[in-house]
Short mmCIF file of C-alpha atoms in Angstrom, two decimals:
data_model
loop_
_atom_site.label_atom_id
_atom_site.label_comp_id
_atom_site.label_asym_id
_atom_site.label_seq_id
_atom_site.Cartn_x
_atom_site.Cartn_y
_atom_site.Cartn_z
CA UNK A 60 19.97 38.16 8.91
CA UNK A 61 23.72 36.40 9.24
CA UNK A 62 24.75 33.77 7.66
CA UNK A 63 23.35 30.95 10.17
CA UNK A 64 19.99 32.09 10.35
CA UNK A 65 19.83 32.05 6.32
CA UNK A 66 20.53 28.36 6.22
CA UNK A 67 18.06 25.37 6.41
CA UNK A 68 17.80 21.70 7.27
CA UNK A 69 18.05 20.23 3.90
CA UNK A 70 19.24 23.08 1.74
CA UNK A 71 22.11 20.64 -0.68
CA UNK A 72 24.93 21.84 -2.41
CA UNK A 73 26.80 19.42 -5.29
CA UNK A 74 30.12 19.71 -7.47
CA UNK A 75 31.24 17.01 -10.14
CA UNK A 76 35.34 16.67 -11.17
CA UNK A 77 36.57 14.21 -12.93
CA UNK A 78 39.92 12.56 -11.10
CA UNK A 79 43.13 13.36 -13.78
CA UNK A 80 46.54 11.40 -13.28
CA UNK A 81 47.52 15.15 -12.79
CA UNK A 82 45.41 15.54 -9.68
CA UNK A 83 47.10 12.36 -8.53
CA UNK A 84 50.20 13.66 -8.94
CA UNK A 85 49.39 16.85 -7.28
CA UNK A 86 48.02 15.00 -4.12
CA UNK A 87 51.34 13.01 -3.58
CA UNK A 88 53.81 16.18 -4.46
CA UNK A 89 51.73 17.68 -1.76
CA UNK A 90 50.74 15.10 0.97
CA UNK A 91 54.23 12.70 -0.17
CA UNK A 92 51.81 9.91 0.36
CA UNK A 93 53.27 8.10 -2.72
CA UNK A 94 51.95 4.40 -1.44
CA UNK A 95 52.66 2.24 -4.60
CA UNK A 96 48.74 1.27 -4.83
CA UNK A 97 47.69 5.08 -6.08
CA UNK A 98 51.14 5.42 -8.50
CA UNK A 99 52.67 2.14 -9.58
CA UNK A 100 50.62 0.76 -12.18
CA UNK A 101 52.19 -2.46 -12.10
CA UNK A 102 52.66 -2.55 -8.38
CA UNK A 103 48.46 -2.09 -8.16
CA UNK A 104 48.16 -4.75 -11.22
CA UNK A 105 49.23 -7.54 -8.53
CA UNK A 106 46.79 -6.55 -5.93
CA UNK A 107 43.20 -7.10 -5.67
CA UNK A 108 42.74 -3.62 -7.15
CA UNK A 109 44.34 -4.70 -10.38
CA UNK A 110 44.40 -0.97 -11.01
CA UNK A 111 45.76 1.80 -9.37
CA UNK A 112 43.20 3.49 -6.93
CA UNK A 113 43.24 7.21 -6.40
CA UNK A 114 43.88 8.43 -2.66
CA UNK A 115 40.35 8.26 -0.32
CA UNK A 116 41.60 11.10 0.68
CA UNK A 117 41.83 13.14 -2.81
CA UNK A 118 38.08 12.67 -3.56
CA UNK A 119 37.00 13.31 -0.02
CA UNK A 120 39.62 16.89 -0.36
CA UNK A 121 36.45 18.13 -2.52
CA UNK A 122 34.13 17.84 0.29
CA UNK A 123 35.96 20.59 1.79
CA UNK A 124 35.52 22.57 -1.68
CA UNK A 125 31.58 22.25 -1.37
CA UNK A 126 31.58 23.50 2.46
CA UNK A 127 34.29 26.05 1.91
CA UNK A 128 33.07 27.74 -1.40
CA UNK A 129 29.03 26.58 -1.67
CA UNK A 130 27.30 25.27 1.90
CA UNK A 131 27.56 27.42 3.92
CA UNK A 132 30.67 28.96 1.44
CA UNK A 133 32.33 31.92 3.09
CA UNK A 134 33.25 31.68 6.71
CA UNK A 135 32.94 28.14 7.11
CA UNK A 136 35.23 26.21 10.04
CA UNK A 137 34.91 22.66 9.61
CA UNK A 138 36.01 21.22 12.20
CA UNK A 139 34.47 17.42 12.43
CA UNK A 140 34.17 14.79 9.21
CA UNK A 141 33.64 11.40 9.82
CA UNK A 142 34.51 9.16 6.67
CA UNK A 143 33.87 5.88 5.32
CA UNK A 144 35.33 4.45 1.99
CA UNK A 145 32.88 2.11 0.45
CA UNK A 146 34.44 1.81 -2.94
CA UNK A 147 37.92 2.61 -5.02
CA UNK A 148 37.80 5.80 -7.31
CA UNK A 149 40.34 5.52 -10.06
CA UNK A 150 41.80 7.77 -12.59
CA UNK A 151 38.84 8.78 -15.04
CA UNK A 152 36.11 8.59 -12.81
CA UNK A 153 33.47 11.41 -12.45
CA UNK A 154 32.85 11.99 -9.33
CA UNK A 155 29.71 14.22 -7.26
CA UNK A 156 30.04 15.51 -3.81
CA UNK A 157 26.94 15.70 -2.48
CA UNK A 158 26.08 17.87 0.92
CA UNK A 159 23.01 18.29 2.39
CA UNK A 160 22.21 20.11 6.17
CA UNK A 161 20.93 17.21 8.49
CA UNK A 162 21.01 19.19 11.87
CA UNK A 163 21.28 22.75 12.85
CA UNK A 164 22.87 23.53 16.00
CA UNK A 165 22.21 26.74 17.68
CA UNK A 166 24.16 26.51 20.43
CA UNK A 167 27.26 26.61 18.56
CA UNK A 168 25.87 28.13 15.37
CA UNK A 169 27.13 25.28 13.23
CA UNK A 170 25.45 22.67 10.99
CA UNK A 171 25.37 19.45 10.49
CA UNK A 172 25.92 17.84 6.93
CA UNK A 173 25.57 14.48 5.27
CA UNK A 174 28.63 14.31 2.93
CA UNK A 175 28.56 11.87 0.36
CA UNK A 176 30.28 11.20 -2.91
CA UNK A 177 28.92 9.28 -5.85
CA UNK A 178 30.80 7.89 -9.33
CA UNK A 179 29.41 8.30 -12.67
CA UNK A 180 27.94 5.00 -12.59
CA UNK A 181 25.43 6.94 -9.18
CA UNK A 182 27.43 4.29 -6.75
CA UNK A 183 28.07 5.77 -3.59
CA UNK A 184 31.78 5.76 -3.11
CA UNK A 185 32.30 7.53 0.36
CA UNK A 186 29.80 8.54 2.84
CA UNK A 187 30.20 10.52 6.07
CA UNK A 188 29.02 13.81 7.99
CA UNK A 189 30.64 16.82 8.87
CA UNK A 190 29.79 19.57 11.09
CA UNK A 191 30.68 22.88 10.09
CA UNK A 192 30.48 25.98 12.17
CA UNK A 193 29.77 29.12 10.73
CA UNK A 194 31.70 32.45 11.60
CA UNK A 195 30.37 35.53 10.73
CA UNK A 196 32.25 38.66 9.78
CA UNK A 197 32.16 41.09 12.77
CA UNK A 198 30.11 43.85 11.02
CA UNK A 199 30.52 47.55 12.84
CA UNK A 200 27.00 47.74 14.74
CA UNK A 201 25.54 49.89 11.58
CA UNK A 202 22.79 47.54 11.00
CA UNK A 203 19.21 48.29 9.72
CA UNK A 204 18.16 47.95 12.75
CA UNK A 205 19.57 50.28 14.47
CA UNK A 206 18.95 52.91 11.43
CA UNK A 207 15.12 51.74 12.36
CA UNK A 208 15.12 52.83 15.49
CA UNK A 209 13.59 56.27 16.90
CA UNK A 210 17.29 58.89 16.81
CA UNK A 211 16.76 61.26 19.81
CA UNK A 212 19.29 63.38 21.11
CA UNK A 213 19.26 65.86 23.84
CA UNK A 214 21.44 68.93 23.40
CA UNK A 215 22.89 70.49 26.77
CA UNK A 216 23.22 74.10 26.86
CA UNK A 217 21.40 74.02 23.49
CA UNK A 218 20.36 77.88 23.87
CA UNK A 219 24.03 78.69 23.44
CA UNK A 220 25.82 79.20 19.96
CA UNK A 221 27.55 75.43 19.77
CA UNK A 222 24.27 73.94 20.95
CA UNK A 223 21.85 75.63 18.73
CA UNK A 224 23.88 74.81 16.07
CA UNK A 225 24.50 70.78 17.29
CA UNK A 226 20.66 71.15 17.65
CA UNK A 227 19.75 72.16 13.92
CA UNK A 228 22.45 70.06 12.37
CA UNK A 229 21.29 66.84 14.30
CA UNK A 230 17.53 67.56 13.76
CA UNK A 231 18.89 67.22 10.05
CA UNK A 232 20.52 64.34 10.77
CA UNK A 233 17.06 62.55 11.37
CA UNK A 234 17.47 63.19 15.18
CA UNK A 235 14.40 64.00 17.72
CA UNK A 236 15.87 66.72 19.61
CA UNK A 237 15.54 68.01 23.63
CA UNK A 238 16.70 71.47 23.67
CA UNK A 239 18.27 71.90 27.10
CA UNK A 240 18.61 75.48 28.80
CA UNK A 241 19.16 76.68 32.20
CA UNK A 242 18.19 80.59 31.69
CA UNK A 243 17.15 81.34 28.64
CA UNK A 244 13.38 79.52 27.75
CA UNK A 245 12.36 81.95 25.07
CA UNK A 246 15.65 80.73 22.92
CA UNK A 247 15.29 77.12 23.40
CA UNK A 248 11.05 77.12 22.80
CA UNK A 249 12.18 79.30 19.65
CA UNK A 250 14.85 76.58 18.67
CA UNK A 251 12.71 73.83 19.42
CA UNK A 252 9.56 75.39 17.24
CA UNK A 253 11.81 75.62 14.65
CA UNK A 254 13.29 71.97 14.76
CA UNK A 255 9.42 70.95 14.74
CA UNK A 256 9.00 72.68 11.24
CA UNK A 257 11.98 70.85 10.02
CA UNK A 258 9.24 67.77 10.45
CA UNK A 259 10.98 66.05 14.03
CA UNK A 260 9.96 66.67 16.85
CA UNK A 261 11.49 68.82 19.76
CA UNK A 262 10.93 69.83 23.51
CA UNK A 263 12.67 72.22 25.50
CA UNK A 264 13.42 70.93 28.84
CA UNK A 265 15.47 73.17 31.83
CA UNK A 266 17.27 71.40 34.49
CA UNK A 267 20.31 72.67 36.54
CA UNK A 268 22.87 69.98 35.59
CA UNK A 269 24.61 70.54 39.31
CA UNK A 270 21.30 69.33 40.73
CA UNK A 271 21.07 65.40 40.52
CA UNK A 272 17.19 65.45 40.94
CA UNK A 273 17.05 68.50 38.22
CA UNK A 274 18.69 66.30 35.90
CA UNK A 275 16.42 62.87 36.73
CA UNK A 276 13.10 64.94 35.96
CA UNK A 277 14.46 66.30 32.68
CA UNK A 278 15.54 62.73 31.56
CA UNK A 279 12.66 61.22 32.95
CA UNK A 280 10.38 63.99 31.28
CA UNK A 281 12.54 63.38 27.25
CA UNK A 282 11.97 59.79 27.53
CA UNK A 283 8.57 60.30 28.28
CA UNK A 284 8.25 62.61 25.48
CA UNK A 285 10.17 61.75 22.90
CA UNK A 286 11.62 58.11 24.01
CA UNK A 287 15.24 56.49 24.83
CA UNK A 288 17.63 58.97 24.49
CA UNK A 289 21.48 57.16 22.51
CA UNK A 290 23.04 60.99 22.07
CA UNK A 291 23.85 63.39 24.71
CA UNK A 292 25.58 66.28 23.80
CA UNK A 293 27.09 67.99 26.62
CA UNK A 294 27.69 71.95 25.77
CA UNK A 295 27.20 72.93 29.22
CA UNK A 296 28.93 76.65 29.84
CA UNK A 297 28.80 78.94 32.81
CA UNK A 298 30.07 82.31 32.39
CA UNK A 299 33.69 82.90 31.56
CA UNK A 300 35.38 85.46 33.40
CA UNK A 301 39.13 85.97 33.34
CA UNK A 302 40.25 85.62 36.70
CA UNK A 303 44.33 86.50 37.08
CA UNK A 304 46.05 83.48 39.86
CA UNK A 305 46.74 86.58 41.99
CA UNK A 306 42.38 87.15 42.52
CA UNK A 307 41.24 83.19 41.46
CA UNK A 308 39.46 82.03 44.90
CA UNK A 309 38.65 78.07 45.38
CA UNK A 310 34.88 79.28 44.54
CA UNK A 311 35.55 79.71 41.40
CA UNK A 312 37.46 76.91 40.17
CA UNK A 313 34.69 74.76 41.93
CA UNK A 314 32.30 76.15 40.42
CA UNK A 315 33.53 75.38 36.92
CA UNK A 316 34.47 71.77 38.21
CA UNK A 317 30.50 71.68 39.05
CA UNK A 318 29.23 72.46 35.88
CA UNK A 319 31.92 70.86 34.11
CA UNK A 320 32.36 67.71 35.97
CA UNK A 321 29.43 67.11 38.40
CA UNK A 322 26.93 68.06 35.65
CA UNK A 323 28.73 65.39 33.71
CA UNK A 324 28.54 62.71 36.11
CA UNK A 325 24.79 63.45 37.00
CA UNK A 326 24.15 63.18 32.94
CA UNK A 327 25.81 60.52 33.02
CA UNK A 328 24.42 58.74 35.70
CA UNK A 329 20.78 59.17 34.47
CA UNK A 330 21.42 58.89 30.69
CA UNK A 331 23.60 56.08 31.14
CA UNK A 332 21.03 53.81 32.18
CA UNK A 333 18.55 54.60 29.13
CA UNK A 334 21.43 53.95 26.79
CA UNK A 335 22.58 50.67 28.51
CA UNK A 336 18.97 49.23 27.68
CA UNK A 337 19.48 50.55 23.73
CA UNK A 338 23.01 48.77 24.26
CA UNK A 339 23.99 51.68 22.12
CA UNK A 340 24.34 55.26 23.46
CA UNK A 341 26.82 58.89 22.10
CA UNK A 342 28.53 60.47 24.93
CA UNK A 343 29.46 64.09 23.15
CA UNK A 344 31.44 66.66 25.72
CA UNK A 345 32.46 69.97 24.35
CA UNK A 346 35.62 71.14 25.69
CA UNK A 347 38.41 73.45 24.81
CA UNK A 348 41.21 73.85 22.94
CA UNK A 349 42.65 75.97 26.14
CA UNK A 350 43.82 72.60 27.50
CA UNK A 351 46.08 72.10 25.16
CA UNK A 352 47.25 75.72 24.15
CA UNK A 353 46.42 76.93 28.11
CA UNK A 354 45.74 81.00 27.79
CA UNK A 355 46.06 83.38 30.55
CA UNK A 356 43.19 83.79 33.43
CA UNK A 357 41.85 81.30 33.03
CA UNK A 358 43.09 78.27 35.49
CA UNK A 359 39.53 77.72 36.53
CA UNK A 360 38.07 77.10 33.20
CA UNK A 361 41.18 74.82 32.00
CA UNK A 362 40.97 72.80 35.27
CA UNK A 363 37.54 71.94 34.99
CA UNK A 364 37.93 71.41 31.06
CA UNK A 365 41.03 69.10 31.67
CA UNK A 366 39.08 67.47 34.77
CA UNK A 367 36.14 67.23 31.83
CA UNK A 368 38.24 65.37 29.33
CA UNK A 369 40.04 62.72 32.20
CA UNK A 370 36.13 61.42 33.11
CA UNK A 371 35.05 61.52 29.50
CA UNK A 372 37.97 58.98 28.97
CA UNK A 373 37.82 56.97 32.17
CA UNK A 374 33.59 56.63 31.09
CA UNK A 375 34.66 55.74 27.44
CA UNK A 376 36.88 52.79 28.57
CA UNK A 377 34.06 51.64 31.44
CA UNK A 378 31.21 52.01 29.00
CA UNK A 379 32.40 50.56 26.05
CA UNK A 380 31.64 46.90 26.03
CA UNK A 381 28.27 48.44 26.81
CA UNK A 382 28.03 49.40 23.36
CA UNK A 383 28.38 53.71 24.70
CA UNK A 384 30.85 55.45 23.65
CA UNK A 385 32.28 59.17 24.94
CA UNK A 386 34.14 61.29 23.10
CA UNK A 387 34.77 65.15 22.96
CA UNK A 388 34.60 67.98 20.60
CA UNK A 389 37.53 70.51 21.50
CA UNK A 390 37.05 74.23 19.59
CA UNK A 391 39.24 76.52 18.97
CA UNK A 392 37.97 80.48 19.29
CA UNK A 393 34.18 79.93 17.74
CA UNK A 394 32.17 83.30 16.80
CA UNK A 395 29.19 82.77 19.30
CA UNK A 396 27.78 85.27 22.04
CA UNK A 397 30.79 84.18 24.27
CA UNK A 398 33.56 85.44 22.05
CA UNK A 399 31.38 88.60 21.26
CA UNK A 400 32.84 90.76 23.92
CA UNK A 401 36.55 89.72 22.70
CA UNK A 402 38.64 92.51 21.11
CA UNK A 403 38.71 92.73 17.36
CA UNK A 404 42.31 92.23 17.71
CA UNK A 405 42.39 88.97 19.61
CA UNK A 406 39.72 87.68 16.77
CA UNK A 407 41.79 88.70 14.20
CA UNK A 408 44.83 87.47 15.57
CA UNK A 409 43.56 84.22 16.14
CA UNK A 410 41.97 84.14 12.60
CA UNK A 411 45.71 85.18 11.41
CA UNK A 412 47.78 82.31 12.91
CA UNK A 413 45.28 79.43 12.54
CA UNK A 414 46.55 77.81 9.28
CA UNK A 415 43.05 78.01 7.40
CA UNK A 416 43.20 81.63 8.57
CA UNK A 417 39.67 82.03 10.10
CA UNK A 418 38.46 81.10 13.67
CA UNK A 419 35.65 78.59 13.58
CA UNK A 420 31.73 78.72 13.26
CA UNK A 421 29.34 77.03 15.50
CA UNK A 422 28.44 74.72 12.20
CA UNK A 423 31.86 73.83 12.22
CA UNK A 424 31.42 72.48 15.69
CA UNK A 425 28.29 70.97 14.97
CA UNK A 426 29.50 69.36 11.91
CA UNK A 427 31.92 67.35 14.20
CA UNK A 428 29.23 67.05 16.87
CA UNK A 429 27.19 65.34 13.55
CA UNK A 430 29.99 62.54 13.25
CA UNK A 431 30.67 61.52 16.64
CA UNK A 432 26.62 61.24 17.03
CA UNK A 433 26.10 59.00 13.82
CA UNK A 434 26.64 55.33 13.18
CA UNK A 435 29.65 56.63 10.94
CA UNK A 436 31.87 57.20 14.03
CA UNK A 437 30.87 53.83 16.17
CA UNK A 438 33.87 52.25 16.06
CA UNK A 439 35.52 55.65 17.77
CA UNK A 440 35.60 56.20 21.65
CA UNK A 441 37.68 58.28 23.76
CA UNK A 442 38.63 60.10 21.29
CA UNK A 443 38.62 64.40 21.02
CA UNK A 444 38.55 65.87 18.02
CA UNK A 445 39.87 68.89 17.52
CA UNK A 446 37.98 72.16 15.82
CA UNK A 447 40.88 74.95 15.23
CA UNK A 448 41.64 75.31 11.60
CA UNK A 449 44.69 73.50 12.76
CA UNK A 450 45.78 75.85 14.91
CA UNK A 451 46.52 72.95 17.43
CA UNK A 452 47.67 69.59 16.07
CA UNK A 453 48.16 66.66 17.96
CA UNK B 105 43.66 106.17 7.81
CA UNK B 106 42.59 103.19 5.66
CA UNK B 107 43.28 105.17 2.55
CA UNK B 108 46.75 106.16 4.16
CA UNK B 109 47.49 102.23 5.20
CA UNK B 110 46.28 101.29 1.46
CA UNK B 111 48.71 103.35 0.13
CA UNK B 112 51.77 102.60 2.24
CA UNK B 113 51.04 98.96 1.36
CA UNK B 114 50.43 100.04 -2.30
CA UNK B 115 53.95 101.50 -2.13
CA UNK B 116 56.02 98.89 -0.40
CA UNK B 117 54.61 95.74 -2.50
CA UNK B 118 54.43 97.64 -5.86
CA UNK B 119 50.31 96.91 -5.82
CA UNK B 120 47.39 99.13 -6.70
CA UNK B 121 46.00 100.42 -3.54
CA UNK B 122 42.34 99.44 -4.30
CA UNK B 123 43.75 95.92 -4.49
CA UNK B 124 44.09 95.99 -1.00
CA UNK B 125 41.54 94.70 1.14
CA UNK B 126 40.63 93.19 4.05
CA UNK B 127 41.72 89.51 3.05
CA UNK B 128 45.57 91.35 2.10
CA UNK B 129 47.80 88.95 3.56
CA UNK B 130 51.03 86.94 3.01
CA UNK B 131 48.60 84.68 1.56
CA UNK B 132 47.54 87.17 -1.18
CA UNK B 133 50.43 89.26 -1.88
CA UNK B 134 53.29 87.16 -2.91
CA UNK B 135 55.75 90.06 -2.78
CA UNK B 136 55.12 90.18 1.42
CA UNK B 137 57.93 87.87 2.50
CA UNK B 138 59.84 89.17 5.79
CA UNK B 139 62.02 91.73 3.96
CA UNK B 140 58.72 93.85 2.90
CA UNK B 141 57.24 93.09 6.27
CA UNK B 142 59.66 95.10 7.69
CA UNK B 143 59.89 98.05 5.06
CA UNK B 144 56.35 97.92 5.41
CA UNK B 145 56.87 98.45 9.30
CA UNK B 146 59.04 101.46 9.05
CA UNK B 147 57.07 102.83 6.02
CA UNK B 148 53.67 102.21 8.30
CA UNK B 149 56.10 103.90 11.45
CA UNK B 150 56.96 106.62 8.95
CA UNK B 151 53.60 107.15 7.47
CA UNK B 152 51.92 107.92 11.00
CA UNK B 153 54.83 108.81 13.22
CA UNK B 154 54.87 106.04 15.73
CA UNK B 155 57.18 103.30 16.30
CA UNK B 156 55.29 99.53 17.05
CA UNK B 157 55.96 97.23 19.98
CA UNK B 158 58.36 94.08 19.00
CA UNK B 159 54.77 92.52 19.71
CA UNK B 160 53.18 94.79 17.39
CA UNK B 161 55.33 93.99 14.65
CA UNK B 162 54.72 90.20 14.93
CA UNK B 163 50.99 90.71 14.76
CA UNK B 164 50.56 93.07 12.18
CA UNK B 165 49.81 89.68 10.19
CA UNK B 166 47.02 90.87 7.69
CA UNK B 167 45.96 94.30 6.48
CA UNK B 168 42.29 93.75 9.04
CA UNK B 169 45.19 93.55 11.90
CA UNK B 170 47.15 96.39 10.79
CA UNK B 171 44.42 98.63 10.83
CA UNK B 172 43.14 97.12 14.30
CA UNK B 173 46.64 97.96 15.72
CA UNK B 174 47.27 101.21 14.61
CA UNK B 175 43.66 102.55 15.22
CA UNK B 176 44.45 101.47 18.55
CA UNK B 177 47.54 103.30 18.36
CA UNK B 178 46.10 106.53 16.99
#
């Protein structure tokens, strides 16, 4: 609940001081209002007052001291008082500054507030109202509420060696996970039976991300099963072949731009919608850390990759006032089935020059894919972080 | 040829051989600054009569990579 909503019509906060010649002296080295009538004793002895009478405005100061430190305290902006001074307040007088909420206004979430002040003798002394707005401190969107809420994620390419492992590490997380594969069903049903004994719940779904109306079933068919989906995790992969510039034919490049790109923007365009109604949503891309170290034969890959991280930034800065952001995961050389058929020497030489000397595990991925997918990395978009042992730094 | 690589290394950065292992790297051996890289080169060169690449020579990074490279070599 903020601040606003805690406060009621008639809730009443008080403070009593006793006005010192000090505090009078104070006021005027501040203010310079040094007007005879509150210092010159015998100047005030020839008036009405006989006595000198403390600034109206020193007593009423303390009204700002109730609404600044006690109702509403922290965060208030007053910013009206009206102010009538029904009697003098000298030096030695005990005074109480009374405020009670009169009005609540939603509108502007701001209150209303009789503001009165009494002497020691209970005669009222100044009356008035104020109207104090409240401000809030922006608070990161971490709220109970959205901790609450149903976590379901859906795992693209989650048969492969990055996904299974996003898919176990998120299923710890608390997440409901949709294993997606293209080829192979037996690995995702496996992953997904054993994400249901880790007590959440799991479907595998298949869809060819190229295929617009492939991808609207499967989203169609999560939310139906498991409900609004806030995390995508996009570890799409085709195969990888090297291709040297002398052999690499248009067909090749386009097809990594399809899988890369187009099965991006068909997520995107049927996810998107699901997360715009949570106002929340986790755009996760893998990508590589061949775009920024580019490696031999393999043009198409880094084209696609690079074409991969320009929409995943161009999204983040269109979907962020939604409340969705997209960011990407970039590994270095990670032991899964696609490295497998890489010489020993290439592993070892990779393992050799990254500064914590070993290439990367798909945990180590998924550890990463873990941040960007909780509420601990909301205030992050557009970002790519990078999974090398440092072997790339930027 | 791992016992003959062991040794070679043993030699050159005044070790016990079974101290080397797979993790044997600049980052374990403190003796293995450039100098001993390279009498380690032409004691490796020596040891099984080949010469290495200029490339070679960069990589052999670790004792894993120096047995990679000259297994491939042999």
């Amino acid at each position: 609940m903020n601040k606003y909503d805690s406060i009621a019509v008639g809730e009443k906060a008080e403070l009593t001081h006793v006005i010192t010649q000090s505090d009078v002296k104070h006021f005027v080295d501040l203010t310079g209002d040094d007007n005879k009538l509150h210092v010159d004793r015998e100047f005030a002895s020839k008036t009405s007052f006989k006595k000198p009478v403390a600034h109206g405005m020193l007593g009423a100061s303390f009204i700002s001291t109730v609404i600044g430190t006690k109702l509403p305290g922290d965060g208030a902006l007053w910013y009206s008082q009206n102010l009538e001074f029904l009697l003098p307040v000298r030096v030695g007088d005990t005074i109480t500054v009374r405020a009670e909420v009169i009005k609540k206004i939603d509108r502007m979430q701001a209150i209303e507030l009789s503001t009165d002040i009494y002497n020691q003798n209970k005669q009222k002394v100044v009356t008035g109202t104020a109207r104090v707005k409240i401000v809030d401190q922006v608070e990161p969107q971490k709220t109970e509420e959205r901790k609450n809420k149903k976590r379901i994620a859906v795992v693209i390419g989650g048969s492969g060696g990055i996904g299974q492992a996003a898919c176990l590490r998120l299923a710890r997380d608390g997440f409901d996970i949709a294993v997606h594969y293209l080829g192979n069903k037996e690995k995702a049903d496996e992953l997904a039976g054993k994400i249901t004994t880790m007590g959440r719940r799991a479907i595998s779904v298949r869809a060819d991300i190229t295929d617009y109306e492939d991808v609207k079933s499967m989203v169609d068919l999560i939310c139906r099963k498991l409900g609004p989906v806030t995390v995508l995790v996009n570890s799409s992969l085709s195969g990888l072949p090297n291709i040297k510039f002398s052999d690499l034919d248009w067909e090749s490049i386009q097809h990594q731009i399809d899988v890369n790109v187009k099965g991006l923007h068909n997520l995107a365009k049927c996810i998107v919608p699901v997360m715009e109604k949570e106002k929340y949503g986790k755009v996760i891309n893998l990508t590589t850390q061949d775009i920024d170290e580019p490696k031999t034969e393999l043009i198409h890959y880094i084209a696609a990759k690079s074409a991969l991280q320009g929409y995943s930034r161009a999204l983040a800065v269109e979907l962020g006032p939604k409340g969705i952001r997209v960011n990407l995961v970039s590994p270095g050389m990670t032991e899964t089935g696609l490295v497998a058929n890489f010489p020993e020497k290439v592993r070892l030489l990779t393992a050799a020059r990254a500064p914590l000397r070993r290439i990367a595990q798909p945990e180590d991925v998924a550890n990463a894919v873990s941040f960007l997918a909780s509420e601990d990395s909301d205030y992050l978009t557009g970002e790519t972080i990078r999974v090398n042992g440092g072997q790339v730094m930027k | 040829m791992e016992e003959r690589i062991k040794k070679v290394l043993s030699a050159v950065f005044e070790i016990p051989a079974d101290s080397v292992n797979d993790q044997s790297s600049p980052d374990t051996i403190q003796q293995w600054d450039s100098i001993k890289h390279m009498q380690m080169v032409i004691a490796l060169e020596e040891e099984f009569g080949f010469q290495f690449t200029d490339e070679e020579i960069i990589e052999l990074l670790n004792y894993s990579l120096i047995r990679e490279i000259i297994s491939s070599k042999i």
